[in-house]
PDB file of C-alpha atoms and ligand atoms in Angstrom:
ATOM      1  CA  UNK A   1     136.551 168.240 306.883  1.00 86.00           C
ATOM      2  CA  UNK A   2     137.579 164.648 306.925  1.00 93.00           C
ATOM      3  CA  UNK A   3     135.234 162.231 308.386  1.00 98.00           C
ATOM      4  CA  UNK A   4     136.823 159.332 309.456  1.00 98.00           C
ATOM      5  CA  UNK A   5     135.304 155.718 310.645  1.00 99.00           C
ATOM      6  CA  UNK A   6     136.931 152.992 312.637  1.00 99.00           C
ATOM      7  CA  UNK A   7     136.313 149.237 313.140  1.00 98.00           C
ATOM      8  CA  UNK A   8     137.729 146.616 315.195  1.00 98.00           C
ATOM      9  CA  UNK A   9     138.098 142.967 314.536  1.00 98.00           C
ATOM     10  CA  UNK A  10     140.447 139.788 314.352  1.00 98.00           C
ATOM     11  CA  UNK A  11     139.570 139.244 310.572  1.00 98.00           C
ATOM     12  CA  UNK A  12     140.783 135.795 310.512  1.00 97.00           C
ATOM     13  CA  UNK A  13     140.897 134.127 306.966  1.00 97.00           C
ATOM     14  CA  UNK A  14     139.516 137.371 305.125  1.00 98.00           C
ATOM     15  CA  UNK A  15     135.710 136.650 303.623  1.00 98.00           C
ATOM     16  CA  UNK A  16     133.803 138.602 301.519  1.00 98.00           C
ATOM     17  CA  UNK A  17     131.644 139.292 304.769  1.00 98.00           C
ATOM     18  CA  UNK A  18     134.295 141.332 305.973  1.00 98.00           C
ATOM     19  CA  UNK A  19     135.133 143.049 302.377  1.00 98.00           C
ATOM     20  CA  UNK A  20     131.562 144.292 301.883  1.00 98.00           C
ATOM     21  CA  UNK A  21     131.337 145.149 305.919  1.00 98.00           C
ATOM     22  CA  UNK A  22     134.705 147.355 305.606  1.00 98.00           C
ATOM     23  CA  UNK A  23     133.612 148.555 301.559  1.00 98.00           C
ATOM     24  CA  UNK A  24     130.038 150.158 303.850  1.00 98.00           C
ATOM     25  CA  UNK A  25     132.397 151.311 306.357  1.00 98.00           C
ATOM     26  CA  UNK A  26     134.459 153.479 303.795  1.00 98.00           C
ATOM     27  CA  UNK A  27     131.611 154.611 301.937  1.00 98.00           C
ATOM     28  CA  UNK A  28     130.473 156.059 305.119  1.00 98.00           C
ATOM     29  CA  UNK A  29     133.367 158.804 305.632  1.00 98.00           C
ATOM     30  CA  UNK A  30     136.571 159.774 304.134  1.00 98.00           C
ATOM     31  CA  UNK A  31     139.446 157.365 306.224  1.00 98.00           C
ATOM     32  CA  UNK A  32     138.963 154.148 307.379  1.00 98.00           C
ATOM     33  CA  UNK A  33     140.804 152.725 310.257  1.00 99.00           C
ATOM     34  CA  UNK A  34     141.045 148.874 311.059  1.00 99.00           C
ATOM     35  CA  UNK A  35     142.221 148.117 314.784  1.00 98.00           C
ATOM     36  CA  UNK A  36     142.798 144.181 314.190  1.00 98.00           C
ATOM     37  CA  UNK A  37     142.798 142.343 316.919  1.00 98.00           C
ATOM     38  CA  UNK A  38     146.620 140.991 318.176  1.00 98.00           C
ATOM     39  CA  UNK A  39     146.964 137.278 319.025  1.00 98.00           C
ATOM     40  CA  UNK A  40     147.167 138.262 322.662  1.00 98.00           C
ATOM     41  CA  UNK A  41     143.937 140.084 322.562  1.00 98.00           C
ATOM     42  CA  UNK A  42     141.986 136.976 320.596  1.00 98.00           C
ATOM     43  CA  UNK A  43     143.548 135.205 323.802  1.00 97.00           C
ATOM     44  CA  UNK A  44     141.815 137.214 325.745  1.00 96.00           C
ATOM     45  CA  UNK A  45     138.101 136.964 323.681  1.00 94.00           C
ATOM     46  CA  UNK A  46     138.133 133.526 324.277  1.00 95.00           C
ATOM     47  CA  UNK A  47     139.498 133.327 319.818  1.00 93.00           C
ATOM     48  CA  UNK A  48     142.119 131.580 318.219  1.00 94.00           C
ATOM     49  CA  UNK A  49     142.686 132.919 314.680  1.00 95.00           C
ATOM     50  CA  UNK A  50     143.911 130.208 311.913  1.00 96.00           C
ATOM     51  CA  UNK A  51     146.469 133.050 310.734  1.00 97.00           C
ATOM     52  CA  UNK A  52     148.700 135.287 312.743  1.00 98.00           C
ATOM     53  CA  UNK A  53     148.459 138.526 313.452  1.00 98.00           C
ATOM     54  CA  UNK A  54     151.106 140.399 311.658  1.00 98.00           C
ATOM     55  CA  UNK A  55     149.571 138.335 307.989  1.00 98.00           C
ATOM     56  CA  UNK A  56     145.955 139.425 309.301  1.00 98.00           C
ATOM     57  CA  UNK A  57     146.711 142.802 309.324  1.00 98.00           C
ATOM     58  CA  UNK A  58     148.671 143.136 306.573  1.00 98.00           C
ATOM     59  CA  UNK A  59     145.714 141.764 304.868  1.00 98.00           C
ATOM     60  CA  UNK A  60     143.454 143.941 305.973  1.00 98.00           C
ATOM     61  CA  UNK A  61     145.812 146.864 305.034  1.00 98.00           C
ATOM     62  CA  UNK A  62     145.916 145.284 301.099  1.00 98.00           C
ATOM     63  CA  UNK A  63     142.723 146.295 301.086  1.00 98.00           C
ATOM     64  CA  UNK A  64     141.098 149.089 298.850  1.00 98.00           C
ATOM     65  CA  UNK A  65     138.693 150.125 301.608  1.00 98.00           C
ATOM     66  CA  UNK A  66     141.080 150.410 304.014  1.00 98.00           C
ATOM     67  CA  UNK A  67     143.384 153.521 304.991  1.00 98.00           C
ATOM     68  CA  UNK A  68     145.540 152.650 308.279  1.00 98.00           C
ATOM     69  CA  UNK A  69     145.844 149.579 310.341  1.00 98.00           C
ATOM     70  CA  UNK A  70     146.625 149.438 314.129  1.00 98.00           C
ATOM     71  CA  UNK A  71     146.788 146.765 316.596  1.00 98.00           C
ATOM     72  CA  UNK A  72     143.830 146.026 318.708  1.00 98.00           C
ATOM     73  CA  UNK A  73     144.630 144.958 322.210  1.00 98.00           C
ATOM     74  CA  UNK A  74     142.449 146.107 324.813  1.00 97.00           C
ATOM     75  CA  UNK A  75     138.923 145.898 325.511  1.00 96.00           C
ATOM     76  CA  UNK A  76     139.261 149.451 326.781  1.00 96.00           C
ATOM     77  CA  UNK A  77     141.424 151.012 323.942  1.00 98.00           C
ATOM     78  CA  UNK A  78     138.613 152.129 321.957  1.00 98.00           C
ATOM     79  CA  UNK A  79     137.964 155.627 323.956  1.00 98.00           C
ATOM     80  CA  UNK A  80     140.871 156.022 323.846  1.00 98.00           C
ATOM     81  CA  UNK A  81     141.533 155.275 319.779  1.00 98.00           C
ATOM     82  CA  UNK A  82     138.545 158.091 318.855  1.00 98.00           C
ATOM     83  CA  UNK A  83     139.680 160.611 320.985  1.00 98.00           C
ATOM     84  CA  UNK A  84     143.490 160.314 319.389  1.00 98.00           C
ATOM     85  CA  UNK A  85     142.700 159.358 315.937  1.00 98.00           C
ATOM     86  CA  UNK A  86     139.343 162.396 316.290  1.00 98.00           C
ATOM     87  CA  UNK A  87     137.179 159.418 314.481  1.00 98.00           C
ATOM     88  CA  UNK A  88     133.778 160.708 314.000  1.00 98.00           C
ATOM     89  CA  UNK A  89     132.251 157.209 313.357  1.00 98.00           C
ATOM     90  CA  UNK A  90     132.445 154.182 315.332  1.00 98.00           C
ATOM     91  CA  UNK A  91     131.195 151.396 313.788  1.00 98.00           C
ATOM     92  CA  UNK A  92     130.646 147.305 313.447  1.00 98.00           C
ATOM     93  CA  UNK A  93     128.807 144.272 312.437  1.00 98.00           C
ATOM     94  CA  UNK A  94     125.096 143.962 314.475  1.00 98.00           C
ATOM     95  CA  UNK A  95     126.313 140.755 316.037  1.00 97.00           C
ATOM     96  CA  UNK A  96     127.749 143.535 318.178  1.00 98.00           C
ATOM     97  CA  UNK A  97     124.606 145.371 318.233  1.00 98.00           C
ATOM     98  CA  UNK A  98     124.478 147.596 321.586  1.00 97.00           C
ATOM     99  CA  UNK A  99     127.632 146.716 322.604  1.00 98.00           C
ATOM    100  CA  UNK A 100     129.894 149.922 322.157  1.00 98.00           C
ATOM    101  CA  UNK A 101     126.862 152.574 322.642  1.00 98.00           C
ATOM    102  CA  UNK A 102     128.655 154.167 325.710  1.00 98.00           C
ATOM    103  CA  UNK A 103     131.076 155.650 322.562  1.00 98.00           C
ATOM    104  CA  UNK A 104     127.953 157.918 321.546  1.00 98.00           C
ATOM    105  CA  UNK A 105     129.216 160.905 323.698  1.00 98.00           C
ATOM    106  CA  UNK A 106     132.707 160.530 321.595  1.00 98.00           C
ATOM    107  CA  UNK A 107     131.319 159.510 318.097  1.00 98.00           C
ATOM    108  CA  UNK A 108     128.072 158.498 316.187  1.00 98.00           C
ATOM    109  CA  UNK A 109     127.731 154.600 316.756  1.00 98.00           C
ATOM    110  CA  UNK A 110     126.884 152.468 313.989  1.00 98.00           C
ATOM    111  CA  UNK A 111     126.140 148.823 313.386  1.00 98.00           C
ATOM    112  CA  UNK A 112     125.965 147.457 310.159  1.00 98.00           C
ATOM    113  CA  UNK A 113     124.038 144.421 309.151  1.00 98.00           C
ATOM    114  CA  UNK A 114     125.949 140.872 309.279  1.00 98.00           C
ATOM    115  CA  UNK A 115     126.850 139.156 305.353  1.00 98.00           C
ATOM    116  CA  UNK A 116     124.709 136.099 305.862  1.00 97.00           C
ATOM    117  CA  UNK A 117     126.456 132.678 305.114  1.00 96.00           C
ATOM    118  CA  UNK A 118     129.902 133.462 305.621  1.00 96.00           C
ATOM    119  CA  UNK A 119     132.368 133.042 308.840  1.00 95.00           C
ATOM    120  CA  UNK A 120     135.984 132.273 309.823  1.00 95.00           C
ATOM    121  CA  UNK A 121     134.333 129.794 311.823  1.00 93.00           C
ATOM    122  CA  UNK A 122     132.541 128.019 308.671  1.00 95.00           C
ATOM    123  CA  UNK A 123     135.307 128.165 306.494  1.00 96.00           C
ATOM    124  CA  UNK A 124     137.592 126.461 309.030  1.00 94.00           C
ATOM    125  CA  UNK A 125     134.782 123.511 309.336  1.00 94.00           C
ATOM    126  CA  UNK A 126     134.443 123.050 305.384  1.00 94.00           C
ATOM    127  CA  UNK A 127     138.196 122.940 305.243  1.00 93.00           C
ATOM    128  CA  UNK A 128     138.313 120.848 307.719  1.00 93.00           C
ATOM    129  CA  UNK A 129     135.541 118.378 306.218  1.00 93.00           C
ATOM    130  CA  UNK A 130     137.234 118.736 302.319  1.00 87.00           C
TER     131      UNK A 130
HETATM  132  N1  C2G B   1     131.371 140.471 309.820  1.00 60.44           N
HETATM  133  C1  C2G B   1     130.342 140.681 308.906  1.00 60.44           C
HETATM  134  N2  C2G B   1     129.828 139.618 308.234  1.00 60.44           N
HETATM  135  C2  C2G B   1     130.314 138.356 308.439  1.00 60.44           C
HETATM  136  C3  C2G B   1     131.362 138.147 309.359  1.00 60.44           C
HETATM  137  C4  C2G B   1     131.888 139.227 310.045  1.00 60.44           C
HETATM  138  O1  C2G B   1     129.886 141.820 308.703  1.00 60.44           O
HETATM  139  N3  C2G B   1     129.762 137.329 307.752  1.00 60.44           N
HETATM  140  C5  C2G B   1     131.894 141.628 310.553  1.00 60.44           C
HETATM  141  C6  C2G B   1     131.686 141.493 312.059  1.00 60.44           C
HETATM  142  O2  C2G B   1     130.372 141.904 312.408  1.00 60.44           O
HETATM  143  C7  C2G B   1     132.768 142.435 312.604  1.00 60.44           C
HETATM  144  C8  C2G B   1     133.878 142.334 311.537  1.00 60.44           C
HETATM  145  O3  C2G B   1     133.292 141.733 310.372  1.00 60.44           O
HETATM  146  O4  C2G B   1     132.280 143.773 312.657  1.00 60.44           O
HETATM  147  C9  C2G B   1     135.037 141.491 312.005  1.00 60.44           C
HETATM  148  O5  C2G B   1     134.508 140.237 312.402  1.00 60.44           O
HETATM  149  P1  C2G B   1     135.392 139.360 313.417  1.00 60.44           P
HETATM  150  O6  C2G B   1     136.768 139.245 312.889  1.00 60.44           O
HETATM  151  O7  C2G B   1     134.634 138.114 313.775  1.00 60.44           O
HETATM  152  O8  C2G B   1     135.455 140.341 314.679  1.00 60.44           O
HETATM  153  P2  C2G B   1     135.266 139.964 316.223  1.00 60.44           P
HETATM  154  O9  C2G B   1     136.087 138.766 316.538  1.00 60.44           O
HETATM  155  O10 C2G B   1     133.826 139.971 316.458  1.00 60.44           O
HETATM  156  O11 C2G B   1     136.015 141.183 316.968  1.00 60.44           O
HETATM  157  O12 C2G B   1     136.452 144.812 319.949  1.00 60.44           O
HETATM  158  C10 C2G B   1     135.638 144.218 318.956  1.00 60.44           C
HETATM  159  C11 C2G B   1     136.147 142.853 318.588  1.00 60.44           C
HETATM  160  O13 C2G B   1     137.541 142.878 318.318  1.00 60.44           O
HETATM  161  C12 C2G B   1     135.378 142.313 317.373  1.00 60.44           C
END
C-alpha cells in the first residue's frame, strides 16, 4: 500500500532548509507531493518570491525527494488535494505548527521541526549586503 505525503510551499531560492525538510518528508511514506505555491497565490500571502513560479517548481521537481509537483493556489485547495491525490500524510515546517490540524479527519498531520539559520528571506538580505 503506498503511503503518500504532501507539502505546500513557495520554495523561493531553494536552501538546504527546504532539502532536508522535503528529504524527512519522503522518508516518511512512499510518494511525495510538492504543491508550490503560484505567483498569484504568494500575492495573496502577503510574498513576493525572487524567482518565478514555473523555475520554482521545476526546481523542486529536480529534486531526489520529490515525486510530483502541482501548483498551489488556494488557501482552501488542500482538502481538496488529499481527498484526490488519497495522501495519507499531511505535513510541514512547525512555523506552521497548528495551522492545518482541521486535515486530521482526512490525513495524519505532521509538523516537522524548522532548519535553523537558513531562509529565502536571509539569503535575499546577504545578497543584497555582498
Ligand atoms: N522550511 C524549513 N526550514 C527552513 C525554511 C523553510 O523547514 N529554514 C520549510 C517551511 O517550514 C515550509 C517549507 O520549508 O514547510 C517551505 O517554506 P516556504 O517556502 O517559506 O513556505 P511558506 O511560504 O511558508 O508556504 O499553504 C502553506 C503555504 O504555502 C506555506
Amino acid at each position: 500500500m503506498t503511503r503518500k505525503v504532501i507539502t505546500y510551499g513557495t520554495f523561493d531560492l531553494f536552501h538546504h532548509g527546504h532539502v532536508r525538510l522535503l528529504q524527512r518528508l519522503a522518508d516518511l511514506g512512499d510518494h511525495l507531493t510538492v504543491a508550490v505555491s503560484t505567483d498569484e497565490f504568494n500575492a495573496i500571502k502577503g510574498k513576493r518570491s525572487s524567482i518565478p513560479y514555473a523555475h520554482r517548481a521545476e526546481i523542486v521537481a529536480a529534486c531526489r525527494y520529490v515525486d510530483e509537483v502541482i501548483p498551489e493556489e488556494h488557501w482552501e485547495q488542500k482538502r481538496r488535494d488529499i481527498e484526490r491525490l488519497e495522501i495519507d500524510i499531511f505535513a510541514m515546517g512547525d512555523d506552521w505548527a497548528g495551522h492545518f490540524d482541521d486535515l486530521s479527519d482526512l490525513c495524519e498531520v505532521i509538523y516537522l521541526e524548522r532548519t535553523k539559520d537558513v531562509s529565502s528571506t536571509e539569503i535575499k538580505l546577504f545578497v543584497r549586503s555582498a
